[in-house]
């Protein structure tokens, strides 16, 4: 029998060589072969930085070091967006008090303008796609991500990406590996521990 288990750090397969006798009687389960299936280092890197705000320079350096994983838009275009992004926020505030009725009225309006490219002509992509192998040695899977930006209280531009439902892609990648092992061994793994 084979047992398959996925976790936050990867997965594992345990083959129990003396699980049951050919007649179906329980055996000692003393002889086991284990295959640890760790996450690919690139996947672990992108997951570690998922949802983490970074200053513009640090974010651009991260992208520059990982352009090979950017599938769409082109890595060069996406890197240019990250390097040349400018954002400006204008805030207007007004308030008034009516002495005869005691009513206060307050208005607050914030508007943001975002541009990218040397001439401010590149559109800011709301989504981008990265191709990452989830498990070490496995094929890459496509992950959609949102690009987010903000201006901090210190008037510094920060960026982050948010991988969209990465757990669904991780599960599909795991199912793919389970299928490969099933086809290679002609044994369908049990999900869980032995």
XYZ file of C-alpha atoms in Angstrom:
194
model
C 0.000 0.000 0.000
C 1.046 3.589 -0.580
C 0.029 6.515 1.620
C 0.136 10.067 0.284
C 0.117 13.123 2.508
C 0.427 16.801 1.554
C 1.316 19.545 4.032
C 2.348 23.209 4.103
C 5.985 22.157 3.587
C 5.444 19.733 0.723
C 4.299 16.163 0.746
C 5.380 12.602 1.289
C 4.649 9.131 0.040
C 5.093 6.086 2.242
C 5.076 2.654 0.639
C 4.333 -0.077 3.188
C 5.827 -3.230 1.715
C 4.199 -5.632 4.183
C 0.857 -3.848 4.593
C -1.438 -6.850 4.030
C -0.964 -10.401 2.847
C -2.272 -11.340 -0.612
C -5.341 -12.799 1.155
C -6.035 -9.416 2.798
C -4.927 -10.320 6.320
C -3.165 -7.522 8.262
C 0.591 -7.775 8.407
C 3.284 -6.160 10.565
C 3.733 -2.995 8.443
C 7.384 -2.941 9.470
C 9.018 -2.381 6.092
C 8.463 1.069 4.628
C 9.908 3.140 1.824
C 9.462 6.915 2.104
C 9.707 9.578 -0.562
C 9.644 13.169 0.682
C 8.232 15.506 -1.912
C 9.392 19.009 -0.884
C 8.214 22.256 -2.405
C 10.387 23.638 -5.149
C 12.652 26.461 -3.866
C 11.169 28.915 -6.400
C 7.644 28.145 -5.234
C 8.725 28.543 -1.603
C 10.313 31.923 -2.446
C 7.182 33.272 -4.166
C 4.965 31.988 -1.333
C 7.210 33.608 1.299
C 6.883 37.021 -0.366
C 3.180 36.635 -1.208
C 1.182 39.582 0.215
C 4.347 41.251 1.561
C 4.613 45.000 0.936
C 8.043 46.018 -0.385
C 9.584 49.362 -1.260
C 9.588 49.928 -5.015
C 13.339 49.290 -5.439
C 13.231 46.026 -3.447
C 10.148 44.855 -5.364
C 11.812 45.648 -8.709
C 14.974 43.790 -7.627
C 12.869 40.766 -6.636
C 11.222 40.773 -10.073
C 14.545 41.253 -11.840
C 15.950 38.204 -10.033
C 12.860 36.147 -10.916
C 11.944 37.266 -14.442
C 12.203 33.690 -15.708
C 9.025 32.798 -13.815
C 6.923 35.663 -15.216
C 4.741 34.296 -17.996
C 2.305 37.121 -18.759
C 2.702 40.008 -19.516
C 6.248 39.674 -20.804
C 8.887 39.730 -18.082
C 10.588 42.790 -19.627
C 7.333 44.768 -19.723
C 6.391 43.781 -16.203
C 9.832 44.693 -14.863
C 9.632 48.101 -16.564
C 6.278 48.708 -14.875
C 7.763 47.882 -11.468
C 10.825 50.071 -12.041
C 9.054 53.130 -13.439
C 5.791 53.123 -11.538
C 4.854 56.511 -10.139
C 1.844 57.225 -8.009
C 0.418 60.430 -6.647
C -2.370 60.879 -4.150
C -4.157 64.158 -3.640
C -6.339 64.714 -0.612
C -8.848 67.478 -0.077
C -10.637 68.050 3.174
C -13.292 70.537 4.078
C -15.471 71.029 7.115
C -18.160 73.370 8.288
C -20.273 73.906 11.375
C -23.757 75.455 11.461
C -24.022 77.406 14.690
C -27.812 77.781 14.488
C -28.460 74.017 14.260
C -25.223 72.591 15.650
C -24.780 70.380 12.549
C -21.290 69.548 11.380
C -20.472 68.687 7.813
C -17.176 67.089 6.838
C -15.972 66.164 3.351
C -12.846 64.117 2.614
C -11.774 63.132 -0.878
C -8.635 61.259 -1.935
C -7.722 60.706 -5.583
C -4.826 58.611 -6.838
C -3.066 58.652 -10.179
C -0.757 55.837 -11.229
C 1.552 55.732 -14.265
C 4.288 53.426 -15.501
C 6.877 53.501 -18.264
C 9.409 56.145 -19.180
C 6.651 58.365 -20.578
C 3.889 57.162 -18.276
C 2.277 55.261 -21.142
C 2.479 51.661 -19.882
C -0.769 50.328 -18.429
C -0.526 48.974 -14.909
C -1.499 45.305 -15.263
C -4.082 44.372 -12.623
C -3.124 40.700 -13.025
C -0.017 38.834 -14.038
C 0.895 35.168 -14.340
C 3.901 33.300 -12.995
C 4.918 29.753 -13.844
C 6.233 27.835 -10.834
C 6.906 24.183 -10.130
C 5.099 23.520 -6.863
C 7.088 20.403 -5.968
C 10.796 19.887 -6.513
C 11.441 18.289 -9.886
C 7.834 18.636 -11.083
C 6.487 20.605 -14.016
C 5.606 24.314 -13.621
C 2.042 25.419 -12.908
C 0.508 28.785 -13.738
C -0.418 31.067 -10.850
C -2.443 34.236 -11.363
C -1.482 37.166 -9.160
C -2.755 40.669 -8.485
C -0.338 43.595 -8.499
C -1.031 46.051 -5.672
C 0.516 49.406 -4.810
C 0.122 51.980 -2.079
C 1.630 55.194 -0.841
C 2.699 54.980 2.786
C 2.282 57.706 5.388
C 5.942 58.533 4.709
C 4.967 59.188 1.057
C 6.896 56.146 -0.185
C 5.604 53.864 -2.913
C 5.269 50.187 -1.950
C 4.225 47.225 -4.060
C 3.144 43.654 -3.458
C 1.636 40.736 -5.303
C -1.208 38.519 -4.157
C -1.266 35.001 -5.567
C -4.902 34.157 -6.292
C -6.046 30.938 -4.579
C -2.611 29.275 -4.586
C -3.976 26.388 -2.515
C -6.092 25.272 -5.490
C -3.045 25.100 -7.750
C -1.028 23.326 -5.049
C -3.796 20.734 -4.757
C -3.898 20.236 -8.539
C -0.100 19.811 -8.611
C -0.326 17.280 -5.768
C -3.077 15.355 -7.551
C -0.845 15.302 -10.641
C 2.005 13.683 -8.672
C -0.392 11.174 -7.083
C -1.580 10.261 -10.600
C 2.009 9.749 -11.818
C 2.757 7.450 -8.866
C -0.518 5.556 -9.385
C 0.301 4.948 -13.062
C 3.907 3.956 -12.337
C 3.118 1.541 -9.498
C -0.397 0.406 -10.473
C -1.327 1.154 -6.829
C -3.731 3.925 -5.932
C -2.377 5.720 -2.852
C -4.455 6.237 0.243
C -4.639 9.894 1.229
C -3.296 10.367 4.755
C -0.787 8.733 7.064
C -0.174 5.038 7.592
